[in-house]
mmCIF file with all atom_site columns, C-alpha atoms in Angstrom:
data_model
loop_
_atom_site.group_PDB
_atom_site.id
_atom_site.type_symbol
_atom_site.label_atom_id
_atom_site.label_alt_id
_atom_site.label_comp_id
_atom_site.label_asym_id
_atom_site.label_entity_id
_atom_site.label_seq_id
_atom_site.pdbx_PDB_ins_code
_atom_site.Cartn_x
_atom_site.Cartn_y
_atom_site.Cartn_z
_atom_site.occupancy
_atom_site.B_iso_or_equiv
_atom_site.pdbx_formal_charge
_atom_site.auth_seq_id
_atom_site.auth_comp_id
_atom_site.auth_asym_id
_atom_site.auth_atom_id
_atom_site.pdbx_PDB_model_num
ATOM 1   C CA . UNK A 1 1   ? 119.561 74.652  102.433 1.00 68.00 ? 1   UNK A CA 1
ATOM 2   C CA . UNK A 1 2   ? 116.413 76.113  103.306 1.00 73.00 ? 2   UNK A CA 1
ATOM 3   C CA . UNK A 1 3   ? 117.901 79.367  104.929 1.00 74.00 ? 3   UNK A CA 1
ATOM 4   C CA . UNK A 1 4   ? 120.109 79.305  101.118 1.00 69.00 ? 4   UNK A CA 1
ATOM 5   C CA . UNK A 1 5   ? 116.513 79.015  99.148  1.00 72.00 ? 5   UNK A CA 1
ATOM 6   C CA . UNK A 1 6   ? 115.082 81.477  101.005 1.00 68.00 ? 6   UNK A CA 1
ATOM 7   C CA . UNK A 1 7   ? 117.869 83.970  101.046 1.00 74.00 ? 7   UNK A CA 1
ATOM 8   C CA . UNK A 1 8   ? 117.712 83.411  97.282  1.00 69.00 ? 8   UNK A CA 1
ATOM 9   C CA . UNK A 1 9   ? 114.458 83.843  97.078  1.00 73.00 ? 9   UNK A CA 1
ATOM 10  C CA . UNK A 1 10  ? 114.692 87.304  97.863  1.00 75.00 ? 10  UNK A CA 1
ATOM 11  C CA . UNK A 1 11  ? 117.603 88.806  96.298  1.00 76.00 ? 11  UNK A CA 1
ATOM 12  C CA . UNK A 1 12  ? 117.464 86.586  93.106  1.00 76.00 ? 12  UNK A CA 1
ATOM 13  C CA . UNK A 1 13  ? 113.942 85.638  92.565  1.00 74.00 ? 13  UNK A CA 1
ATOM 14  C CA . UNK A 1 14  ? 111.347 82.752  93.119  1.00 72.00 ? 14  UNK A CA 1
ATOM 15  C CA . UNK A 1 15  ? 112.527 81.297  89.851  1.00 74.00 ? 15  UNK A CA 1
ATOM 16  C CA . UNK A 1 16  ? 116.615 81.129  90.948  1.00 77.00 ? 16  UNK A CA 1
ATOM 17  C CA . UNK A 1 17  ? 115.024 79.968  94.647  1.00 74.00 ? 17  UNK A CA 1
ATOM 18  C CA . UNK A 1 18  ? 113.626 77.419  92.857  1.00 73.00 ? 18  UNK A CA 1
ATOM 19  C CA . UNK A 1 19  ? 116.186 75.641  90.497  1.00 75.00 ? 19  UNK A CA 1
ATOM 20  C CA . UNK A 1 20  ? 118.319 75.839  93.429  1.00 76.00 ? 20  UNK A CA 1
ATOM 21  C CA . UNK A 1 21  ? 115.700 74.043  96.124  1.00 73.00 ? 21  UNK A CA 1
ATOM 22  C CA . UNK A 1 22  ? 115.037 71.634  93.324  1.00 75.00 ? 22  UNK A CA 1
ATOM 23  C CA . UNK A 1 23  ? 118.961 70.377  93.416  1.00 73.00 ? 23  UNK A CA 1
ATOM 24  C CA . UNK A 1 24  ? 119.351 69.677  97.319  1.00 73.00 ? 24  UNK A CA 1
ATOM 25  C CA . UNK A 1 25  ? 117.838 66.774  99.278  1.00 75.00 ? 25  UNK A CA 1
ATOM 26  C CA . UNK A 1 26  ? 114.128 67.325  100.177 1.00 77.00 ? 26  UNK A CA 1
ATOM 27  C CA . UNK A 1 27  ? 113.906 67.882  103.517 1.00 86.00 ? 27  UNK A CA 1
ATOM 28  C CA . UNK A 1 28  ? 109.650 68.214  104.418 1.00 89.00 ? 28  UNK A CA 1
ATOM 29  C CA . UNK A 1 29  ? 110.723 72.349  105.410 1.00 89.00 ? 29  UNK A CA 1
ATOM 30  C CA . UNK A 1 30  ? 112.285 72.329  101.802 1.00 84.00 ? 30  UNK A CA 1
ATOM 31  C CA . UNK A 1 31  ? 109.427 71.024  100.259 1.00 89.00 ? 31  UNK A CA 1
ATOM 32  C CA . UNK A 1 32  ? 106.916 73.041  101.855 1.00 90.00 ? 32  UNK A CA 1
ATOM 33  C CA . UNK A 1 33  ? 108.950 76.030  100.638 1.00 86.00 ? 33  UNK A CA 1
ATOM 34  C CA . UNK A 1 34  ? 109.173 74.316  96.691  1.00 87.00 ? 34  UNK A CA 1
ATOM 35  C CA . UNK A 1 35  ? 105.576 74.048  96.897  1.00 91.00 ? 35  UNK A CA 1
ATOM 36  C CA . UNK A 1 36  ? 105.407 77.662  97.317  1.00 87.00 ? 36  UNK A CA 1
ATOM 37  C CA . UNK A 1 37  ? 108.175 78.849  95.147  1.00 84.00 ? 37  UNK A CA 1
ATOM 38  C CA . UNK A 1 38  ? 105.925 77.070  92.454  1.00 86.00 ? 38  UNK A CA 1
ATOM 39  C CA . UNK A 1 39  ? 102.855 78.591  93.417  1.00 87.00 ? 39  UNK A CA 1
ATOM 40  C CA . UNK A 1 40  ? 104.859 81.860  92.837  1.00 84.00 ? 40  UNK A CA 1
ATOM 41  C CA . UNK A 1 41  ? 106.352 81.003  89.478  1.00 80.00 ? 41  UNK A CA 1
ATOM 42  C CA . UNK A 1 42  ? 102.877 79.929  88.106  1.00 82.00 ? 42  UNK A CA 1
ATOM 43  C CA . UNK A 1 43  ? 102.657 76.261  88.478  1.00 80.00 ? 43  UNK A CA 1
ATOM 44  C CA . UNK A 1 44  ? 100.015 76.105  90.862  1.00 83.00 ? 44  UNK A CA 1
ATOM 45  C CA . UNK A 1 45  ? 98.823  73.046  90.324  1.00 87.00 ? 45  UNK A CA 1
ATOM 46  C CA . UNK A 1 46  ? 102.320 71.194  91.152  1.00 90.00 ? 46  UNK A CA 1
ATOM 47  C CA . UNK A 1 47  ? 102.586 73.370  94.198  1.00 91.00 ? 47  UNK A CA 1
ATOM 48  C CA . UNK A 1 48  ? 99.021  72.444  95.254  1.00 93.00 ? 48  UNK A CA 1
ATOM 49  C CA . UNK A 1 49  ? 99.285  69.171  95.058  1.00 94.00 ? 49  UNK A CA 1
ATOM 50  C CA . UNK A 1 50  ? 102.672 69.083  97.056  1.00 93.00 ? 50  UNK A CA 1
ATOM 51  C CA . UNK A 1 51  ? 101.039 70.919  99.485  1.00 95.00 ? 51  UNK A CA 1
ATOM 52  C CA . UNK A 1 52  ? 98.243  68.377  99.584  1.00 95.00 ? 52  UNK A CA 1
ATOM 53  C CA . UNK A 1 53  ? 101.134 65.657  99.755  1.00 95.00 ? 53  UNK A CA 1
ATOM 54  C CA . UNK A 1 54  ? 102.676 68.013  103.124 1.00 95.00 ? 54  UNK A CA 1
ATOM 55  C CA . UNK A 1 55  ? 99.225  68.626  104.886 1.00 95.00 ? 55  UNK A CA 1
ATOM 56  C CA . UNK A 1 56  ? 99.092  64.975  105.944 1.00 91.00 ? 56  UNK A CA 1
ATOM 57  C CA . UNK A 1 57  ? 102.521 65.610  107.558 1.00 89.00 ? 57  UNK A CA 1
ATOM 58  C CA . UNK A 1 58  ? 102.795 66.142  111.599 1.00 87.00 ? 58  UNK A CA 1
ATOM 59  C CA . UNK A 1 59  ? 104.105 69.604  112.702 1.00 91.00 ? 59  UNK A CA 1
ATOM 60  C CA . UNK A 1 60  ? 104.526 72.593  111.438 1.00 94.00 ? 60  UNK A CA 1
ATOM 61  C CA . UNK A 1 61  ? 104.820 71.783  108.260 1.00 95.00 ? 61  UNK A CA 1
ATOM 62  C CA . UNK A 1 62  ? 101.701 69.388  108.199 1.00 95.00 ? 62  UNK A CA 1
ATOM 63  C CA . UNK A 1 63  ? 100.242 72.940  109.594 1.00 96.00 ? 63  UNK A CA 1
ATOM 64  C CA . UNK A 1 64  ? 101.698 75.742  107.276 1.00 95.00 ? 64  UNK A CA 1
ATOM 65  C CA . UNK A 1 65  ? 100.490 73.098  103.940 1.00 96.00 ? 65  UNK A CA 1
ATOM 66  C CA . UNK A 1 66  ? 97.004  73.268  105.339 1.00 97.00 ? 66  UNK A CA 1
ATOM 67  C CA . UNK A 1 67  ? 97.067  76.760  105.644 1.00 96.00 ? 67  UNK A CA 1
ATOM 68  C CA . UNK A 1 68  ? 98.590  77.694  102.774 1.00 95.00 ? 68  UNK A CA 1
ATOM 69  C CA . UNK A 1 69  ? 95.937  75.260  101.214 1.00 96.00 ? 69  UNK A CA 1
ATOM 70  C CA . UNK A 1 70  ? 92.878  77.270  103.145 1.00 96.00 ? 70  UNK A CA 1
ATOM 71  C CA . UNK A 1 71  ? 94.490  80.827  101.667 1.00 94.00 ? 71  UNK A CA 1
ATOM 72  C CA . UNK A 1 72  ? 94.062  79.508  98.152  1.00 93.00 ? 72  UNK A CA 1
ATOM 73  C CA . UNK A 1 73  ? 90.498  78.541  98.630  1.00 95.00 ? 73  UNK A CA 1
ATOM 74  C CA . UNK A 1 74  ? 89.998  81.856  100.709 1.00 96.00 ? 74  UNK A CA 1
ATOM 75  C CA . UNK A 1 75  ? 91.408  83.490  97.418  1.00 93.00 ? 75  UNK A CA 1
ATOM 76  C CA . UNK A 1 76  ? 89.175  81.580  95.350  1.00 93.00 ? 76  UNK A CA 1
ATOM 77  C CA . UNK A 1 77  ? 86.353  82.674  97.587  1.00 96.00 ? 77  UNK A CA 1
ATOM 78  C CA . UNK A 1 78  ? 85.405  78.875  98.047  1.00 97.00 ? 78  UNK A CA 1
ATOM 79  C CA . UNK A 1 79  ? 84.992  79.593  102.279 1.00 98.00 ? 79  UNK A CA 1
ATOM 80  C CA . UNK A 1 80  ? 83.491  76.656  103.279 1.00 97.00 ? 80  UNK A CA 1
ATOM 81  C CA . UNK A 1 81  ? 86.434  74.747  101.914 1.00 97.00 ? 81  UNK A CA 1
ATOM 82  C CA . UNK A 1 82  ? 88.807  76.686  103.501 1.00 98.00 ? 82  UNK A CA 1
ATOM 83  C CA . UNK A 1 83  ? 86.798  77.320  107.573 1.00 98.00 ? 83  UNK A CA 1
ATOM 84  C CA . UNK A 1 84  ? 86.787  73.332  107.106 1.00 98.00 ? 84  UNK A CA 1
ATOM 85  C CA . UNK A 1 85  ? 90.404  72.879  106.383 1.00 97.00 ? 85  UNK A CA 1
ATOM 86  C CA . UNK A 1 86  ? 91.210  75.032  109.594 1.00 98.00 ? 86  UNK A CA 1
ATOM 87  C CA . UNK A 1 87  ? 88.610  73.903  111.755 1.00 97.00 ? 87  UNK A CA 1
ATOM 88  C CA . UNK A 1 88  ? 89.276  70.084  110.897 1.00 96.00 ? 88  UNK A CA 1
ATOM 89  C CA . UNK A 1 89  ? 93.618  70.516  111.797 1.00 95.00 ? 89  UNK A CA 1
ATOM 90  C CA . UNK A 1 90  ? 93.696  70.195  115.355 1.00 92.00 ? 90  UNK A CA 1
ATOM 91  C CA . UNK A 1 91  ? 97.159  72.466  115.082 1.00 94.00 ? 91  UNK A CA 1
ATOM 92  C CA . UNK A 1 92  ? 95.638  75.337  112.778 1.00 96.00 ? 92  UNK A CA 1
ATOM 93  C CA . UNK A 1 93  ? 92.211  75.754  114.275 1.00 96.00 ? 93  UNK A CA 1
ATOM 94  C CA . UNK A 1 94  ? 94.213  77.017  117.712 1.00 95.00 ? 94  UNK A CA 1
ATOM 95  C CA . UNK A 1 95  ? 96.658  78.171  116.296 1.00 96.00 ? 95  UNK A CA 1
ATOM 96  C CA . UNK A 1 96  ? 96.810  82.176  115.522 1.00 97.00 ? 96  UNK A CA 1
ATOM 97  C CA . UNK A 1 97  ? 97.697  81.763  111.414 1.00 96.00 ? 97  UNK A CA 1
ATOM 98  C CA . UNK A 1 98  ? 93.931  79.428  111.568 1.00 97.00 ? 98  UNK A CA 1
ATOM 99  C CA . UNK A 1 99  ? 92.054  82.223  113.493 1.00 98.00 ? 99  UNK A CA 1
ATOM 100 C CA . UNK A 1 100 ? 93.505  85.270  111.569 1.00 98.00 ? 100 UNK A CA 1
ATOM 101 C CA . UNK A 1 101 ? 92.070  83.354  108.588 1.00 98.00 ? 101 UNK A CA 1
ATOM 102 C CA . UNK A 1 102 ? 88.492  81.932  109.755 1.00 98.00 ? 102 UNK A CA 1
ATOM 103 C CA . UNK A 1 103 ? 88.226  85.840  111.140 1.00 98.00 ? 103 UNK A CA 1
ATOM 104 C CA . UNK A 1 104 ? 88.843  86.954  107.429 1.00 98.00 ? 104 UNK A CA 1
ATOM 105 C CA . UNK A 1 105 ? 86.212  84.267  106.370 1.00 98.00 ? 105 UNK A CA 1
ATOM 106 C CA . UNK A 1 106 ? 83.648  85.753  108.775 1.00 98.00 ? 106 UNK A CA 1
ATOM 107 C CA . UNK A 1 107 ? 84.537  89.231  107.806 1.00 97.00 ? 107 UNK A CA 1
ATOM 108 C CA . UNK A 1 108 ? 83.772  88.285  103.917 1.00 97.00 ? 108 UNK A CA 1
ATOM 109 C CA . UNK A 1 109 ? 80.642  86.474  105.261 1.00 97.00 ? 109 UNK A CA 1
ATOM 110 C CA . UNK A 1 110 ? 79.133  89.503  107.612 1.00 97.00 ? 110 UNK A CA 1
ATOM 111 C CA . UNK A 1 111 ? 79.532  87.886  110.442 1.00 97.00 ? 111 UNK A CA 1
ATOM 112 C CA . UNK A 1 112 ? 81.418  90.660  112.248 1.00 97.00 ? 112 UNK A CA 1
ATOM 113 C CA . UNK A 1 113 ? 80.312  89.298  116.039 1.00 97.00 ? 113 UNK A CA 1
ATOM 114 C CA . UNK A 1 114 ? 82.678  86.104  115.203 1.00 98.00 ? 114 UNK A CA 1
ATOM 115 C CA . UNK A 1 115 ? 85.298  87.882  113.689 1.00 98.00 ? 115 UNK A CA 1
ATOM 116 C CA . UNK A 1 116 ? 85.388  89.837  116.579 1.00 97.00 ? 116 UNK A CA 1
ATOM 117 C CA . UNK A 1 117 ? 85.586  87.071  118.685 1.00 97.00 ? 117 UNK A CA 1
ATOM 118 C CA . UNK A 1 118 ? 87.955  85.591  117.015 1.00 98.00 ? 118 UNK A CA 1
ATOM 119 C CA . UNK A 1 119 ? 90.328  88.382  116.991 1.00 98.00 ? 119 UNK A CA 1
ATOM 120 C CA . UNK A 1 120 ? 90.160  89.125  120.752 1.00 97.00 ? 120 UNK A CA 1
ATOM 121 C CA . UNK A 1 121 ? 91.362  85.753  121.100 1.00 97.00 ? 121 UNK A CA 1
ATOM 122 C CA . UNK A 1 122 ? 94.749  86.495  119.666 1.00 98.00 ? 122 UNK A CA 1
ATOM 123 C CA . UNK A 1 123 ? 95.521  89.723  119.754 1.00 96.00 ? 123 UNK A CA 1
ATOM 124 C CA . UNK A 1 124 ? 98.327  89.262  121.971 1.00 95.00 ? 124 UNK A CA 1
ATOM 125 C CA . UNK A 1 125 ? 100.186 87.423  119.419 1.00 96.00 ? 125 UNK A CA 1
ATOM 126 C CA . UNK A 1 126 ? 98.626  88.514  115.765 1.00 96.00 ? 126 UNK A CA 1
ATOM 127 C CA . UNK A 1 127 ? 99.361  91.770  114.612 1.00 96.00 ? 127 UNK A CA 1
ATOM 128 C CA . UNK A 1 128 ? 96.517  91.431  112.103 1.00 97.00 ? 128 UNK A CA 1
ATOM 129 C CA . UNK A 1 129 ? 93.929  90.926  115.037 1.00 97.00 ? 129 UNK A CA 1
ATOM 130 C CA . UNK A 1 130 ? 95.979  94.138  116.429 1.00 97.00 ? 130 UNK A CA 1
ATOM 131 C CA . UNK A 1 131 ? 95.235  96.179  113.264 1.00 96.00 ? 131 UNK A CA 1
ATOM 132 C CA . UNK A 1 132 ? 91.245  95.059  113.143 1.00 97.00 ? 132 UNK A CA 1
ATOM 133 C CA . UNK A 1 133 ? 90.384  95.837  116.484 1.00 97.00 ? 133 UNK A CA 1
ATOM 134 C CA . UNK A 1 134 ? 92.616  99.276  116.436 1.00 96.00 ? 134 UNK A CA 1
ATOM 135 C CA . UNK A 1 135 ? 89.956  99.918  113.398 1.00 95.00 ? 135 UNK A CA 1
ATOM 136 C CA . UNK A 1 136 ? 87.126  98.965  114.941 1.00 96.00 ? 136 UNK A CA 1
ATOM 137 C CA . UNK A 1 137 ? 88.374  100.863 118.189 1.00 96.00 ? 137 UNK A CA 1
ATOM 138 C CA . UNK A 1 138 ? 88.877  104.028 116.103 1.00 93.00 ? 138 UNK A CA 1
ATOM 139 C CA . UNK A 1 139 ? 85.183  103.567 114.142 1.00 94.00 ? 139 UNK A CA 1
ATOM 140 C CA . UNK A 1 140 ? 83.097  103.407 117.049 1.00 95.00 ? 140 UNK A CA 1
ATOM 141 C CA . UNK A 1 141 ? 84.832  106.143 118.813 1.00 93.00 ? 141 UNK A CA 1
ATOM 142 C CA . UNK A 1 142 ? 87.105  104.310 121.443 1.00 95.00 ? 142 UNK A CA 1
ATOM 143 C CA . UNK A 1 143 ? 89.404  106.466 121.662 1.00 94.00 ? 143 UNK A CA 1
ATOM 144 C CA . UNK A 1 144 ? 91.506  104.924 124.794 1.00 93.00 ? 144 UNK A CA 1
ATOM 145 C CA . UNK A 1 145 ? 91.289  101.632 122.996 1.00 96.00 ? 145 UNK A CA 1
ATOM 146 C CA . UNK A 1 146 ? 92.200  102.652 119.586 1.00 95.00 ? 146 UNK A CA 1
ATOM 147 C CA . UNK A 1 147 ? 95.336  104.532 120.766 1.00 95.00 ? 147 UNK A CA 1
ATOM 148 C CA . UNK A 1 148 ? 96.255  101.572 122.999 1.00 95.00 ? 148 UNK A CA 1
ATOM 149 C CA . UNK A 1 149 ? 96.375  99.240  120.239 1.00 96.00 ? 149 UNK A CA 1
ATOM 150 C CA . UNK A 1 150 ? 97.985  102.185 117.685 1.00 96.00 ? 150 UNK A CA 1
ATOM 151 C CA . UNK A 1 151 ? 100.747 102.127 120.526 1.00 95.00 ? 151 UNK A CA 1
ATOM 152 C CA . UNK A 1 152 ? 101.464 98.312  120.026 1.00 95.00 ? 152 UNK A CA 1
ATOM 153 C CA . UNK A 1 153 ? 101.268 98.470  116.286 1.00 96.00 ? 153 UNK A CA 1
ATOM 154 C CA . UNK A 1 154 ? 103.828 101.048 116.378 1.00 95.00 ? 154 UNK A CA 1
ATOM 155 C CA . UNK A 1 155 ? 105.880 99.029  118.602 1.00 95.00 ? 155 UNK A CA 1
ATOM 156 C CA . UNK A 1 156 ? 106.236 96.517  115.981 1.00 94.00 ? 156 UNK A CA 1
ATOM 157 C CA . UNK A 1 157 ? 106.350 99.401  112.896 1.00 95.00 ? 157 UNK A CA 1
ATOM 158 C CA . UNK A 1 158 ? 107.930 102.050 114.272 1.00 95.00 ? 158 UNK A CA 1
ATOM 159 C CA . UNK A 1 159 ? 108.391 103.545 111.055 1.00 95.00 ? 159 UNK A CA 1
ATOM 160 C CA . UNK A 1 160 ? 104.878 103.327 109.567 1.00 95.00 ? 160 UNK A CA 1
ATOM 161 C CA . UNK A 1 161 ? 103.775 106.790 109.149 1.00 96.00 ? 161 UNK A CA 1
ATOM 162 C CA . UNK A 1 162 ? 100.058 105.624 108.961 1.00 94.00 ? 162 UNK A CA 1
ATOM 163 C CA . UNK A 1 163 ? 100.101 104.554 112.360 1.00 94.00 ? 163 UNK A CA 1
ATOM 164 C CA . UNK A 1 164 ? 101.543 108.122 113.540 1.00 95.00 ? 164 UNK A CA 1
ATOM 165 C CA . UNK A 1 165 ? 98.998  109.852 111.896 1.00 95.00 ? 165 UNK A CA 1
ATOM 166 C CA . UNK A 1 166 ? 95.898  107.957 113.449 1.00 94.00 ? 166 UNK A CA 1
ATOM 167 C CA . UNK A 1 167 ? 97.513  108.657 116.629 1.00 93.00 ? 167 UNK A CA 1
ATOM 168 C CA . UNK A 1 168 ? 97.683  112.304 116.075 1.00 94.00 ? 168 UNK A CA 1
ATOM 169 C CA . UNK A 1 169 ? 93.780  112.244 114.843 1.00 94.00 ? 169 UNK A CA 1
ATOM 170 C CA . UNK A 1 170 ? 93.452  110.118 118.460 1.00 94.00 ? 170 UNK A CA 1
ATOM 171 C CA . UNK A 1 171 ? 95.168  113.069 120.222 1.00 91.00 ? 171 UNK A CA 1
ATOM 172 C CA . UNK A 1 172 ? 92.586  115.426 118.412 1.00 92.00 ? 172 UNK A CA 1
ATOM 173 C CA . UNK A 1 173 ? 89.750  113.838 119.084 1.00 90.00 ? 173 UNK A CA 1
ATOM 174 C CA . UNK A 1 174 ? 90.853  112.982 122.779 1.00 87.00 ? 174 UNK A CA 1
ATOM 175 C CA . UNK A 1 175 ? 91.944  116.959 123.205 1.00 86.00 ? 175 UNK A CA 1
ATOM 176 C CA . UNK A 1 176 ? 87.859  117.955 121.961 1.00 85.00 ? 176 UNK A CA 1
ATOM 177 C CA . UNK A 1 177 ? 86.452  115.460 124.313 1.00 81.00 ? 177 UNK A CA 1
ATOM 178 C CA . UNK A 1 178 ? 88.626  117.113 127.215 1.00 73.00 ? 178 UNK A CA 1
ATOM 179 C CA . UNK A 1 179 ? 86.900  120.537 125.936 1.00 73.00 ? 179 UNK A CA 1
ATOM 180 C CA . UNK A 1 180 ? 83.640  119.475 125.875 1.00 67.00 ? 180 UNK A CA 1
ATOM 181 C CA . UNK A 1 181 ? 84.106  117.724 129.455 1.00 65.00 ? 181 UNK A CA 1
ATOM 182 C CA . UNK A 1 182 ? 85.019  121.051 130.885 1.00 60.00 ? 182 UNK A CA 1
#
């Protein structure tokens, strides 16, 4: 019933997702995904406190509450709230959804060294941490790097025109360099 809710989620609406989910037998997965259906919808309060119920839960679920918990602080710019909730879930802070967000905490803070750090940790397997340090790469200069990680982006979008278009700048830029190095 949780493939159903979500599959109604998105061609009917968080609202139809909702009544539906409500109906079935509440399954931890099926709550986690009520809890953000109501976010959605408007009653965040309800779907907060849900979540609070779920973060105490083992697994992924116990996980994706405390996240989803973090984001709203994040959101609400209340950081210290929200490193503390990922740093103190032995799952999140490892895991790549806890890094991605205590590397967007850093980057609201100024603390770009950490957020750099934190990103090289997981690039492999975030395509956010992919997207930063293909920024970064392209800022300073880098061109080898920046086109390296353009290349995996657009392995994953292949249709993102954005990405095509930094790697024809990359070609440029590489093409002067060669010029200049004659």
């Amino acid at each position: 019933s949780t493939d159903f809710t979500h599959a109604l989620r998105q061609n009917r609406g968080d609202g139809e997702a909702l009544a539906f989910a409500a109906a079935q037998q509440q399954t931890p997965q099926l709550q986690l995904l009520v809890a953000e259906l109501m976010i959605a919808e408007g009653s965040g309060d309800e779907g907060l406190a849900l979540l609070k119920k779920l973060s105490s839960t083992r697994g992924d679920v116990g996980m994706r509450a405390t996240w989803l918990i973090s984001l709203i602080h994040f959101d609400n710019e209340d950081f210290d709230t929200a490193k503390r909730l990922v740093n103190n879930h032995s799952e999140l802070s490892r895991h790549p959804l806890g890094k991605e967000t205590l590397a967007r905490i850093a980057l609201k803070e100024g603390n770009n060294r950490l957020a750099d750090e934190l990103y090289g940790s997981i690039e492999e397997e975030s395509t956010e941490a992919k997207s930063y340090l293909a920024r970064k790469a392209f800022a300073e200069k880098n061109w080898h790097r920046a086109r390296e990680l353009l290349v995996e982006l657009l392995k994953e979008y292949p249709n993102n025109e954005l990405l095509r278009s930094n790697i024809r700048i990359v070609d440029e830029e590489e093409r002067k360099l060669d010029v200049v190095n004659l």
